[in-house]
């Protein structure tokens, strides 16, 4: 088909952070662009049922806890506090509506056509969307991910008794006892929301530590802090079944290594054991595109799949399932399609858990660095010794800098403290520029700020922090 005979230059399937960003960038680069999305609103998992509603509830519940049981009293502020959960949920919906509506506005502004409906391939350049068939020179698959089910524990987000993250974001009442299956990011964020609002929360995690993939010191510290906050942690334990009664659920638990079974009563259960790539109904067979053993679509460095003219980005391809990773891939794939050079440095993708304190990291963990054969020097600085944290009575956590022993190049930074999600950006930028720990140590940081803890941790790599 001649170039001008295609309906579009670029068709993106999926309007999550990967897809909508790819579509906008492609249009900015002068390409005739459409984006197919089957949801009623744009923004994908992240804006509709992920990052945004979870952060809204984390913020609201943190304010509630501060006022009801937290720092208000410490600072001599006396308040009578009452929870209006309906109002909190309404505010969350308002934030989601504003942001998803914002993407619709950006599509109009950039002249991206939204094709409403489910897309399925008919050929490498043709896709059926709803009742129309459209053609495009290049097609980007950005169909994201969906919840991994747990056999024996069936999720029902209508009944709202055994739920996944989408259900857990929409509970109309505070659970008496929420059992979270999976001590990963979703379990800890949404577990924190409901604990702060008054639920008893038990986290059942298969591994012997929370938060797989994060630095070992951070994982240990996180478990200590969450326990101090009142979360019950059942590590190295698996759930083998669930029986739903009238007012709750009886779960069967067993040590991960096998052994004696026990039961645990829950009023509500959140299944949060991971997400898997979403390619259902895409009809990939029709273009001869196979997924790998993990259900992901493999691509090369430029995000090209094995089929000419078909590209893939975001949660559906290998790598961390994070919105900002998907967005960066969205920009890069559009630039590559337009003949420019779009690159994502997958070695420097920060990740953040938005609990209180926040937990963030970028680059290698100490364990990974050593396993990769690096001799490392590590600097650690506790928030207890940071003047701003001390003044704010906010001293949980630390900053850890991991540098290569010979070159002093920073290999990874891990932070657990109230502002970790904001502070990690500096570490990511430093690593992107190939910084040494000395570069961070000799960068002037404003006083008094939590960020000084990063400077001091960098100084500690050479054994010379000032304040410890
Ligand atoms: P998605 O956002 O999943 O979007 C894919 C879109 O494609 C969907 O809208 C879907 O309807 C559509 N689609 C799929 N198939 C078709 C088809 N055949 N035709 C038409 N449309 C189709 N990440 C962070 O970085 N920070 C966070 O704070 C964060 N919080 C999260 C909280 C929760 C509760 C969850 C569940 C996830 C969170 N994430 C977070 C992860 C983040 O949401 C994902 O990494 C991100 O949304 C991936 O973007 P994507 O564009 O690849 O896919
Ligand atoms: P996860 O991979 O973070 O955690 C799942 C946890 O469940 C792991 O600790 C795992 O060991 C455990 N597990 C697996 N099977 C189990 C079983 N049978 N019994 C008990 N525990 C079991 O996945 P999660 O929390 O579901 O989140 C999915 C993805 O969504 C994350 O990987 C992340 O990429 C993304 N996300 C990102 C957020 C952020 O950036 N702040 C917030 C929420 C989600």
Coordinates of N, CA and C in Angstrom, one line a residue, residues 75 383-395 450:
X75 N 2.1 18.6 67.7 CA 2.3 20.1 67.5 C 1.3 20.9 68.3
X383 N 17.9 9.5 58.7 CA 17.2 10.8 58.7 C 17.2 11.3 60.2
X384 N 17.4 10.5 61.1 CA 17.6 10.9 62.5 C 18.6 12.0 62.7
X385 N 19.6 12.0 61.8 CA 20.7 13.0 61.9 C 20.5 14.2 60.9
X386 N 19.4 14.2 60.2 CA 19.1 15.3 59.3 C 18.3 16.4 60.0
X387 N 18.8 17.6 60.0 CA 18.2 18.6 60.8 C 16.7 18.9 60.5
X388 N 16.4 19.0 59.2 CA 15.0 19.3 58.8 C 14.1 18.2 59.3
X389 N 14.5 16.9 59.1 CA 13.7 15.8 59.5 C 13.5 15.9 61.0
X390 N 14.5 16.2 61.7 CA 14.5 16.3 63.2 C 13.5 17.5 63.6
X391 N 13.6 18.6 62.9 CA 12.8 19.7 63.2 C 11.3 19.4 63.0
X392 N 11.1 18.6 61.9 CA 9.7 18.2 61.6 C 9.2 17.1 62.4
X393 N 10.0 16.5 63.2 CA 9.7 15.3 64.0 C 9.3 14.2 63.0
X394 N 10.2 13.9 62.0 CA 9.9 13.1 60.9 C 11.1 12.3 60.5
X395 N 11.6 11.5 61.5 CA 13.0 11.0 61.4 C 13.1 9.5 61.0
X450 N 15.5 17.8 53.6 CA 15.7 16.4 53.6 C 16.8 15.9 52.6

